[in-house]
Amino acid sequence: MICGSRSITALPDEVCKTLDKIIAFQVNILIGDADGVDRLVQKYLHSKRYRKVTVYYAKSGLRSNIGKWTSIRVAGNYIDRDKLLCDKADWCLAIHKGNSRGTKRNIESFKPEAVKVFIL
Protein backbone atom coordinates (compact mmCIF):
# COMPACT_ATOMS: atom_id res chain seq x y z
CA MET A 1 0.00 0.00 0.00
CA ILE A 2 1.21 3.47 -0.83
CA CYS A 3 -0.35 6.49 0.85
CA GLY A 4 0.47 10.06 1.63
CA SER A 5 -0.48 13.65 2.07
CA ARG A 6 -2.72 15.37 -0.47
CA SER A 7 -0.69 18.56 -0.07
CA ILE A 8 2.50 17.03 -1.50
CA THR A 9 3.19 18.31 -5.02
CA ALA A 10 6.34 16.40 -6.02
CA LEU A 11 7.93 13.07 -5.17
CA PRO A 12 11.41 13.33 -3.64
CA ASP A 13 14.20 11.38 -5.34
CA GLU A 14 14.45 9.00 -2.38
CA VAL A 15 10.78 8.07 -2.80
CA CYS A 16 11.29 7.46 -6.54
CA LYS A 17 14.25 5.18 -5.75
CA THR A 18 12.06 3.24 -3.32
CA LEU A 19 9.33 2.95 -5.96
CA ASP A 20 11.92 1.61 -8.41
CA LYS A 21 12.83 -1.11 -5.88
CA ILE A 22 9.16 -2.00 -5.45
CA ILE A 23 8.81 -2.23 -9.23
CA ALA A 24 11.93 -4.41 -9.51
CA PHE A 25 10.43 -6.87 -7.02
CA GLN A 26 7.15 -6.94 -9.02
CA VAL A 27 5.11 -6.24 -5.88
CA ASN A 28 1.37 -5.68 -6.11
CA ILE A 29 0.63 -2.06 -5.22
CA LEU A 30 -2.58 -0.89 -3.58
CA ILE A 31 -3.23 2.85 -3.80
CA GLY A 32 -6.01 5.39 -3.46
CA ASP A 33 -7.35 7.90 -5.96
CA ALA A 34 -6.74 11.22 -4.17
CA ASP A 35 -4.75 14.26 -5.24
CA GLY A 36 -1.23 14.60 -3.90
CA VAL A 37 0.75 11.44 -3.26
CA ASP A 38 -1.81 9.04 -4.76
CA ARG A 39 -1.88 10.90 -8.07
CA LEU A 40 1.89 11.54 -8.12
CA VAL A 41 2.68 7.88 -7.50
CA GLN A 42 0.13 6.83 -10.11
CA LYS A 43 1.86 9.11 -12.64
CA TYR A 44 5.25 7.67 -11.73
CA LEU A 45 4.07 4.05 -11.99
CA HIS A 46 2.37 4.79 -15.30
CA SER A 47 5.56 6.38 -16.66
CA LYS A 48 7.35 3.11 -15.80
CA ARG A 49 4.54 1.10 -17.47
CA TYR A 50 3.98 -0.78 -14.23
CA ARG A 51 0.82 -2.89 -14.30
CA LYS A 52 0.56 -4.52 -10.85
CA VAL A 53 -1.54 -1.71 -9.38
CA THR A 54 -5.04 -1.65 -7.90
CA VAL A 55 -6.74 1.68 -7.25
CA TYR A 56 -9.26 1.92 -4.42
CA TYR A 57 -11.87 4.66 -4.35
CA ALA A 58 -14.97 5.64 -2.38
CA LYS A 59 -18.10 7.69 -2.76
CA SER A 60 -19.59 8.33 -6.18
CA GLY A 61 -16.66 8.14 -8.54
CA LEU A 62 -13.09 7.35 -9.31
CA ARG A 63 -11.05 10.57 -9.21
CA SER A 64 -7.77 9.26 -10.55
CA ASN A 65 -6.70 6.07 -12.32
CA ILE A 66 -3.96 7.26 -14.65
CA GLY A 67 -2.84 3.79 -15.73
CA LYS A 68 -6.35 2.41 -16.19
CA TRP A 69 -5.52 -0.28 -13.66
CA THR A 70 -8.05 -2.45 -11.87
CA SER A 71 -10.15 -0.28 -9.59
CA ILE A 72 -12.24 -1.23 -6.60
CA ARG A 73 -15.10 0.88 -5.23
CA VAL A 74 -15.41 0.84 -1.46
CA ALA A 75 -18.79 1.42 0.15
CA GLY A 76 -18.65 4.37 2.49
CA ASN A 77 -16.24 7.27 2.71
CA TYR A 78 -12.49 7.75 2.32
CA ILE A 79 -11.82 6.69 5.91
CA ASP A 80 -13.57 3.41 5.08
CA ARG A 81 -11.45 3.13 1.92
CA ASP A 82 -8.25 3.65 3.90
CA LYS A 83 -9.30 1.09 6.52
CA LEU A 84 -9.89 -1.48 3.79
CA LEU A 85 -6.54 -0.68 2.17
CA CYS A 86 -4.81 -1.14 5.53
CA ASP A 87 -6.61 -4.46 6.06
CA LYS A 88 -5.65 -5.76 2.61
CA ALA A 89 -2.05 -4.56 2.51
CA ASP A 90 1.00 -6.44 3.81
CA TRP A 91 3.20 -3.33 3.74
CA CYS A 92 2.88 0.43 3.63
CA LEU A 93 4.98 3.17 2.07
CA ALA A 94 3.82 6.45 3.56
CA ILE A 95 4.93 9.85 2.25
CA HIS A 96 3.94 12.32 4.94
CA LYS A 97 4.31 16.05 5.60
CA GLY A 98 3.15 15.64 9.16
CA ASN A 99 -0.14 17.43 8.54
CA SER A 100 -2.28 14.63 7.12
CA ARG A 101 -4.59 12.96 9.61
CA GLY A 102 -5.42 10.22 7.10
CA THR A 103 -1.78 9.31 6.45
CA LYS A 104 -1.08 9.36 10.18
CA ARG A 105 -4.05 7.05 10.77
CA ASN A 106 -2.76 4.67 8.08
CA ILE A 107 0.74 4.62 9.59
CA GLU A 108 -0.71 3.82 13.00
CA SER A 109 -2.72 0.92 11.52
CA PHE A 110 0.46 -1.00 10.60
CA LYS A 111 3.10 -2.71 12.69
CA PRO A 112 6.26 -0.59 12.68
CA GLU A 113 8.27 -3.22 10.79
CA ALA A 114 5.74 -3.21 7.92
CA VAL A 115 5.92 0.54 7.28
CA LYS A 116 8.45 2.76 5.58
CA VAL A 117 7.70 6.42 6.20
CA PHE A 118 9.14 9.44 4.43
CA ILE A 119 8.46 12.65 6.32
CA LEU A 120 8.86 15.78 4.18
Tab-separated table of N, CA and C in Angstrom:
chain	number	residue	atom	x	y	z
A	1	MET	N	0.844	-1.175	0.000
A	1	MET	CA	0.000	0.000	0.000
A	1	MET	C	0.887	1.235	0.000
A	2	ILE	N	0.516	2.195	-0.815
A	2	ILE	CA	1.209	3.471	-0.827
A	2	ILE	C	0.189	4.549	-0.486
A	3	CYS	N	0.557	5.419	0.446
A	3	CYS	CA	-0.345	6.491	0.852
A	3	CYS	C	0.460	7.736	1.156
A	4	GLY	N	-0.239	8.849	1.282
A	4	GLY	CA	0.471	10.062	1.630
A	4	GLY	C	-0.416	11.289	1.604
A	5	SER	N	0.217	12.377	1.924
A	5	SER	CA	-0.481	13.650	2.068
A	5	SER	C	-0.980	14.186	0.730
A	6	ARG	N	-2.170	14.747	0.743
A	6	ARG	CA	-2.724	15.367	-0.475
A	6	ARG	C	-2.005	16.660	-0.806
A	7	SER	N	-1.346	17.264	0.164
A	7	SER	CA	-0.688	18.555	-0.075
A	7	SER	C	0.689	18.430	-0.720
A	8	ILE	N	1.190	17.226	-0.870
A	8	ILE	CA	2.505	17.033	-1.502
A	8	ILE	C	2.363	17.210	-3.008
A	9	THR	N	3.284	17.970	-3.593
A	9	THR	CA	3.187	18.313	-5.017
A	9	THR	C	4.283	17.696	-5.875
A	10	ALA	N	5.275	17.049	-5.257
A	10	ALA	CA	6.341	16.396	-6.018
A	10	ALA	C	6.908	15.252	-5.189
A	11	LEU	N	7.335	14.195	-5.874
A	11	LEU	CA	7.934	13.068	-5.171
A	11	LEU	C	9.438	13.295	-5.034
A	12	PRO	N	9.955	13.206	-3.821
A	12	PRO	CA	11.406	13.331	-3.643
A	12	PRO	C	12.149	12.179	-4.327
A	13	ASP	N	13.403	12.403	-4.671
A	13	ASP	CA	14.205	11.378	-5.337
A	13	ASP	C	14.259	10.089	-4.534
A	14	GLU	N	14.365	10.194	-3.219
A	14	GLU	CA	14.450	9.002	-2.383
A	14	GLU	C	13.172	8.159	-2.489
A	15	VAL	N	12.032	8.795	-2.618
A	15	VAL	CA	10.778	8.069	-2.804
A	15	VAL	C	10.780	7.375	-4.159
A	16	CYS	N	11.231	8.065	-5.194
A	16	CYS	CA	11.289	7.458	-6.539
A	16	CYS	C	12.212	6.244	-6.544
A	17	LYS	N	13.326	6.326	-5.846
A	17	LYS	CA	14.245	5.184	-5.754
A	17	LYS	C	13.572	4.014	-5.053
A	18	THR	N	12.796	4.298	-4.016
A	18	THR	CA	12.062	3.244	-3.318
A	18	THR	C	11.008	2.631	-4.233
A	19	LEU	N	10.315	3.466	-4.999
A	19	LEU	CA	9.327	2.947	-5.955
A	19	LEU	C	9.998	2.060	-6.993
A	20	ASP	N	11.184	2.439	-7.443
A	20	ASP	CA	11.921	1.614	-8.407
A	20	ASP	C	12.242	0.239	-7.825
A	21	LYS	N	12.571	0.182	-6.538
A	21	LYS	CA	12.834	-1.110	-5.884
A	21	LYS	C	11.557	-1.945	-5.818
A	22	ILE	N	10.448	-1.296	-5.495
A	22	ILE	CA	9.157	-2.002	-5.447
A	22	ILE	C	8.833	-2.574	-6.831
A	23	ILE	N	9.043	-1.774	-7.855
A	23	ILE	CA	8.807	-2.229	-9.233
A	23	ILE	C	9.706	-3.412	-9.560
A	24	ALA	N	10.977	-3.335	-9.202
A	24	ALA	CA	11.931	-4.415	-9.507
A	24	ALA	C	11.504	-5.733	-8.871
A	25	PHE	N	10.895	-5.668	-7.698
A	25	PHE	CA	10.426	-6.875	-7.024
A	25	PHE	C	9.052	-7.333	-7.508
A	26	GLN	N	8.449	-6.574	-8.441
A	26	GLN	CA	7.149	-6.942	-9.015
A	26	GLN	C	6.074	-7.123	-7.936
A	27	VAL	N	6.065	-6.208	-6.992
A	27	VAL	CA	5.114	-6.244	-5.880
A	27	VAL	C	3.772	-5.664	-6.333
A	28	ASN	N	2.687	-6.257	-5.868
A	28	ASN	CA	1.368	-5.684	-6.112
A	28	ASN	C	1.216	-4.427	-5.268
A	29	ILE	N	0.768	-3.346	-5.900
A	29	ILE	CA	0.634	-2.059	-5.224
A	29	ILE	C	-0.840	-1.709	-5.084
A	30	LEU	N	-1.241	-1.392	-3.864
A	30	LEU	CA	-2.580	-0.886	-3.584
A	30	LEU	C	-2.437	0.606	-3.325
A	31	ILE	N	-3.323	1.402	-3.931
A	31	ILE	CA	-3.226	2.849	-3.802
A	31	ILE	C	-4.616	3.470	-3.893
A	32	GLY	N	-4.761	4.659	-3.365
A	32	GLY	CA	-6.014	5.394	-3.458
A	32	GLY	C	-6.065	6.265	-4.702
A	33	ASP	N	-7.085	7.099	-4.756
A	33	ASP	CA	-7.346	7.904	-5.964
A	33	ASP	C	-7.316	9.407	-5.692
A	34	ALA	N	-6.713	9.810	-4.571
A	34	ALA	CA	-6.737	11.220	-4.171
A	34	ALA	C	-5.674	12.044	-4.894
A	35	ASP	N	-5.804	13.356	-4.777
A	35	ASP	CA	-4.753	14.259	-5.235
A	35	ASP	C	-3.529	14.063	-4.345
A	36	GLY	N	-2.446	14.689	-4.707
A	36	GLY	CA	-1.233	14.599	-3.904
A	36	GLY	C	-0.479	13.321	-4.186
A	37	VAL	N	-0.091	12.617	-3.119
A	37	VAL	CA	0.755	11.437	-3.258
A	37	VAL	C	0.112	10.372	-4.133
A	38	ASP	N	-1.168	10.086	-3.948
A	38	ASP	CA	-1.813	9.044	-4.762
A	38	ASP	C	-1.632	9.342	-6.251
A	39	ARG	N	-1.968	10.531	-6.651
A	39	ARG	CA	-1.880	10.899	-8.070
A	39	ARG	C	-0.425	10.934	-8.557
A	40	LEU	N	0.476	11.474	-7.736
A	40	LEU	CA	1.886	11.541	-8.123
A	40	LEU	C	2.485	10.148	-8.304
A	41	VAL	N	2.184	9.242	-7.382
A	41	VAL	CA	2.682	7.876	-7.496
A	41	VAL	C	2.050	7.187	-8.699
A	42	GLN	N	0.765	7.409	-8.920
A	42	GLN	CA	0.133	6.834	-10.114
A	42	GLN	C	0.853	7.302	-11.381
A	43	LYS	N	1.148	8.588	-11.471
A	43	LYS	CA	1.861	9.112	-12.644
A	43	LYS	C	3.223	8.439	-12.794
A	44	TYR	N	3.925	8.287	-11.697
A	44	TYR	CA	5.246	7.673	-11.734
A	44	TYR	C	5.143	6.213	-12.199
A	45	LEU	N	4.231	5.456	-11.611
A	45	LEU	CA	4.073	4.049	-11.990
A	45	LEU	C	3.660	3.915	-13.451
A	46	HIS	N	2.791	4.807	-13.900
A	46	HIS	CA	2.366	4.789	-15.298
A	46	HIS	C	3.552	5.098	-16.229
A	47	SER	N	4.392	6.040	-15.838
A	47	SER	CA	5.559	6.381	-16.660
A	47	SER	C	6.522	5.207	-16.779
A	48	LYS	N	6.505	4.313	-15.787
A	48	LYS	CA	7.350	3.112	-15.801
A	48	LYS	C	6.622	1.911	-16.424
A	49	ARG	N	5.381	2.159	-16.872
A	49	ARG	CA	4.540	1.104	-17.472
A	49	ARG	C	4.319	-0.081	-16.512
A	50	TYR	N	4.196	0.248	-15.239
A	50	TYR	CA	3.985	-0.783	-14.227
A	50	TYR	C	2.506	-1.145	-14.170
A	51	ARG	N	2.206	-2.442	-14.187
A	51	ARG	CA	0.821	-2.892	-14.295
A	51	ARG	C	0.234	-3.470	-13.003
A	52	LYS	N	1.054	-3.827	-12.039
A	52	LYS	CA	0.556	-4.520	-10.845
A	52	LYS	C	0.050	-3.514	-9.814
A	53	VAL	N	-0.986	-2.785	-10.202
A	53	VAL	CA	-1.544	-1.707	-9.377
A	53	VAL	C	-3.057	-1.888	-9.278
A	54	THR	N	-3.595	-1.683	-8.099
A	54	THR	CA	-5.037	-1.647	-7.902
A	54	THR	C	-5.374	-0.338	-7.205
A	55	VAL	N	-6.332	0.379	-7.770
A	55	VAL	CA	-6.743	1.680	-7.246
A	55	VAL	C	-8.061	1.517	-6.491
A	56	TYR	N	-8.062	1.959	-5.247
A	56	TYR	CA	-9.259	1.918	-4.416
A	56	TYR	C	-9.868	3.313	-4.337
A	57	TYR	N	-11.193	3.371	-4.427
A	57	TYR	CA	-11.874	4.657	-4.347
A	57	TYR	C	-13.189	4.503	-3.591
A	58	ALA	N	-13.723	5.631	-3.147
A	58	ALA	CA	-14.970	5.636	-2.379
A	58	ALA	C	-15.899	6.678	-2.960
A	59	LYS	N	-17.071	6.731	-2.378
A	59	LYS	CA	-18.104	7.691	-2.764
A	59	LYS	C	-18.570	7.445	-4.194
A	60	SER	N	-18.876	8.500	-4.911
A	60	SER	CA	-19.588	8.333	-6.178
A	60	SER	C	-18.716	8.073	-7.393
A	61	GLY	N	-17.425	8.346	-7.316
A	61	GLY	CA	-16.664	8.135	-8.537
A	61	GLY	C	-15.166	8.117	-8.344
A	62	LEU	N	-14.534	7.477	-9.286
A	62	LEU	CA	-13.087	7.347	-9.310
A	62	LEU	C	-12.476	8.671	-9.756
A	63	ARG	N	-11.640	9.269	-8.904
A	63	ARG	CA	-11.047	10.570	-9.206
A	63	ARG	C	-9.785	10.455	-10.050
A	64	SER	N	-9.033	9.390	-9.847
A	64	SER	CA	-7.766	9.265	-10.551
A	64	SER	C	-7.406	7.792	-10.730
A	65	ASN	N	-7.217	7.398	-11.979
A	65	ASN	CA	-6.699	6.072	-12.322
A	65	ASN	C	-5.917	6.239	-13.618
A	66	ILE	N	-4.753	6.840	-13.490
A	66	ILE	CA	-3.962	7.264	-14.646
A	66	ILE	C	-3.579	6.094	-15.541
A	67	GLY	N	-3.261	4.944	-14.948
A	67	GLY	CA	-2.841	3.786	-15.729
A	67	GLY	C	-3.964	2.868	-16.160
A	68	LYS	N	-5.189	3.257	-15.881
A	68	LYS	CA	-6.348	2.414	-16.195
A	68	LYS	C	-6.174	0.997	-15.621
A	69	TRP	N	-5.698	0.969	-14.360
A	69	TRP	CA	-5.516	-0.285	-13.661
A	69	TRP	C	-6.860	-0.770	-13.122
A	70	THR	N	-6.861	-1.955	-12.565
A	70	THR	CA	-8.045	-2.455	-11.871
A	70	THR	C	-8.413	-1.458	-10.777
A	71	SER	N	-9.702	-1.191	-10.650
A	71	SER	CA	-10.154	-0.283	-9.591
A	71	SER	C	-11.241	-0.972	-8.781
A	72	ILE	N	-11.273	-0.633	-7.510
A	72	ILE	CA	-12.243	-1.234	-6.596
A	72	ILE	C	-12.954	-0.121	-5.839
A	73	ARG	N	-14.280	-0.108	-5.956
A	73	ARG	CA	-15.096	0.875	-5.227
A	73	ARG	C	-15.369	0.340	-3.835
A	74	VAL	N	-15.180	1.190	-2.849
A	74	VAL	CA	-15.406	0.844	-1.456
A	74	VAL	C	-16.667	1.562	-0.986
A	75	ALA	N	-17.585	0.800	-0.400
A	75	ALA	CA	-18.791	1.419	0.153
A	75	ALA	C	-18.385	2.300	1.327
A	76	GLY	N	-18.953	3.472	1.383
A	76	GLY	CA	-18.655	4.367	2.485
A	76	GLY	C	-17.811	5.547	2.045
A	77	ASN	N	-17.026	6.066	2.979
A	77	ASN	CA	-16.244	7.268	2.708
A	77	ASN	C	-14.760	6.933	2.576
A	78	TYR	N	-13.926	7.969	2.525
A	78	TYR	CA	-12.495	7.750	2.323
A	78	TYR	C	-11.816	7.159	3.548
A	79	ILE	N	-12.354	7.373	4.728
A	79	ILE	CA	-11.816	6.693	5.910
A	79	ILE	C	-12.065	5.191	5.784
A	80	ASP	N	-13.255	4.819	5.311
A	80	ASP	CA	-13.574	3.406	5.083
A	80	ASP	C	-12.643	2.811	4.022
A	81	ARG	N	-12.370	3.593	2.965
A	81	ARG	CA	-11.450	3.133	1.919
A	81	ARG	C	-10.075	2.866	2.513
A	82	ASP	N	-9.581	3.806	3.300
A	82	ASP	CA	-8.254	3.646	3.895
A	82	ASP	C	-8.197	2.461	4.847
A	83	LYS	N	-9.257	2.249	5.616
A	83	LYS	CA	-9.302	1.092	6.524
A	83	LYS	C	-9.209	-0.207	5.730
A	84	LEU	N	-9.934	-0.282	4.619
A	84	LEU	CA	-9.891	-1.481	3.790
A	84	LEU	C	-8.497	-1.672	3.191
A	85	LEU	N	-7.904	-0.591	2.701
A	85	LEU	CA	-6.540	-0.679	2.168
A	85	LEU	C	-5.588	-1.217	3.237
A	86	CYS	N	-5.683	-0.692	4.438
A	86	CYS	CA	-4.814	-1.139	5.529
A	86	CYS	C	-5.044	-2.615	5.853
A	87	ASP	N	-6.289	-3.056	5.801
A	87	ASP	CA	-6.607	-4.460	6.062
A	87	ASP	C	-6.044	-5.379	4.984
A	88	LYS	N	-6.074	-4.923	3.738
A	88	LYS	CA	-5.652	-5.764	2.611
A	88	LYS	C	-4.141	-5.773	2.406
A	89	ALA	N	-3.471	-4.718	2.814
A	89	ALA	CA	-2.047	-4.562	2.507
A	89	ALA	C	-1.152	-5.306	3.499
A	90	ASP	N	-0.022	-5.800	2.978
A	90	ASP	CA	0.995	-6.437	3.808
A	90	ASP	C	2.091	-5.457	4.198
A	91	TRP	N	2.151	-4.329	3.508
A	91	TRP	CA	3.200	-3.334	3.741
A	91	TRP	C	2.640	-1.958	3.408
A	92	CYS	N	3.337	-0.932	3.876
A	92	CYS	CA	2.877	0.434	3.628
A	92	CYS	C	4.080	1.345	3.407
A	93	LEU	N	4.038	2.082	2.321
A	93	LEU	CA	4.984	3.166	2.068
A	93	LEU	C	4.187	4.446	2.248
A	94	ALA	N	4.548	5.222	3.251
A	94	ALA	CA	3.818	6.452	3.559
A	94	ALA	C	4.718	7.653	3.308
A	95	ILE	N	4.216	8.611	2.542
A	95	ILE	CA	4.930	9.851	2.254
A	95	ILE	C	4.124	10.945	2.952
A	96	HIS	N	4.722	11.537	3.982
A	96	HIS	CA	3.943	12.319	4.942
A	96	HIS	C	4.609	13.663	5.227
A	97	LYS	N	3.815	14.717	5.227
A	97	LYS	CA	4.307	16.046	5.604
A	97	LYS	C	4.092	16.332	7.085
A	98	GLY	N	3.430	15.437	7.751
A	98	GLY	CA	3.152	15.637	9.164
A	98	GLY	C	1.809	16.285	9.422
A	99	ASN	N	1.122	16.718	8.366
A	99	ASN	CA	-0.143	17.428	8.541
A	99	ASN	C	-1.366	16.628	8.095
A	100	SER	N	-1.168	15.417	7.634
A	100	SER	CA	-2.278	14.626	7.116
A	100	SER	C	-2.779	13.647	8.176
A	101	ARG	N	-4.000	13.874	8.626
A	101	ARG	CA	-4.586	12.956	9.610
A	101	ARG	C	-4.786	11.572	9.015
A	102	GLY	N	-5.184	11.513	7.739
A	102	GLY	CA	-5.418	10.223	7.096
A	102	GLY	C	-4.153	9.401	6.980
A	103	THR	N	-3.058	10.032	6.558
A	103	THR	CA	-1.785	9.314	6.448
A	103	THR	C	-1.318	8.861	7.832
A	104	LYS	N	-1.462	9.725	8.814
A	104	LYS	CA	-1.084	9.365	10.183
A	104	LYS	C	-1.886	8.157	10.655
A	105	ARG	N	-3.183	8.167	10.380
A	105	ARG	CA	-4.053	7.051	10.771
A	105	ARG	C	-3.598	5.760	10.079
A	106	ASN	N	-3.232	5.854	8.801
A	106	ASN	CA	-2.756	4.670	8.078
A	106	ASN	C	-1.461	4.138	8.683
A	107	ILE	N	-0.535	5.028	8.988
A	107	ILE	CA	0.739	4.618	9.589
A	107	ILE	C	0.483	3.893	10.909
A	108	GLU	N	-0.415	4.415	11.703
A	108	GLU	CA	-0.711	3.817	13.004
A	108	GLU	C	-1.420	2.473	12.888
A	109	SER	N	-2.003	2.180	11.730
A	109	SER	CA	-2.718	0.918	11.524
A	109	SER	C	-1.785	-0.253	11.219
A	110	PHE	N	-0.508	0.037	10.948
A	110	PHE	CA	0.457	-1.001	10.597
A	110	PHE	C	1.452	-1.221	11.723
A	111	LYS	N	2.000	-2.437	11.778
A	111	LYS	CA	3.104	-2.709	12.687
A	111	LYS	C	4.315	-1.923	12.197
A	112	PRO	N	5.117	-1.419	13.090
A	112	PRO	CA	6.263	-0.589	12.677
A	112	PRO	C	7.170	-1.247	11.644
A	113	GLU	N	7.371	-2.551	11.729
A	113	GLU	CA	8.268	-3.225	10.792
A	113	GLU	C	7.678	-3.353	9.380
A	114	ALA	N	6.395	-3.091	9.226
A	114	ALA	CA	5.742	-3.208	7.915
A	114	ALA	C	5.599	-1.871	7.213
A	115	VAL	N	6.116	-0.797	7.818
A	115	VAL	CA	5.917	0.542	7.276
A	115	VAL	C	7.255	1.214	7.016
A	116	LYS	N	7.340	1.840	5.849
A	116	LYS	CA	8.448	2.761	5.578
A	116	LYS	C	7.823	4.133	5.419
A	117	VAL	N	8.289	5.097	6.201
A	117	VAL	CA	7.695	6.422	6.201
A	117	VAL	C	8.733	7.446	5.757
A	118	PHE	N	8.348	8.280	4.805
A	118	PHE	CA	9.137	9.442	4.427
A	118	PHE	C	8.401	10.658	4.962
A	119	ILE	N	9.065	11.425	5.805
A	119	ILE	CA	8.457	12.650	6.317
A	119	ILE	C	9.125	13.828	5.624
A	120	LEU	N	8.327	14.646	4.939
A	120	LEU	CA	8.858	15.777	4.183
A	120	LEU	C	8.725	17.052	4.969
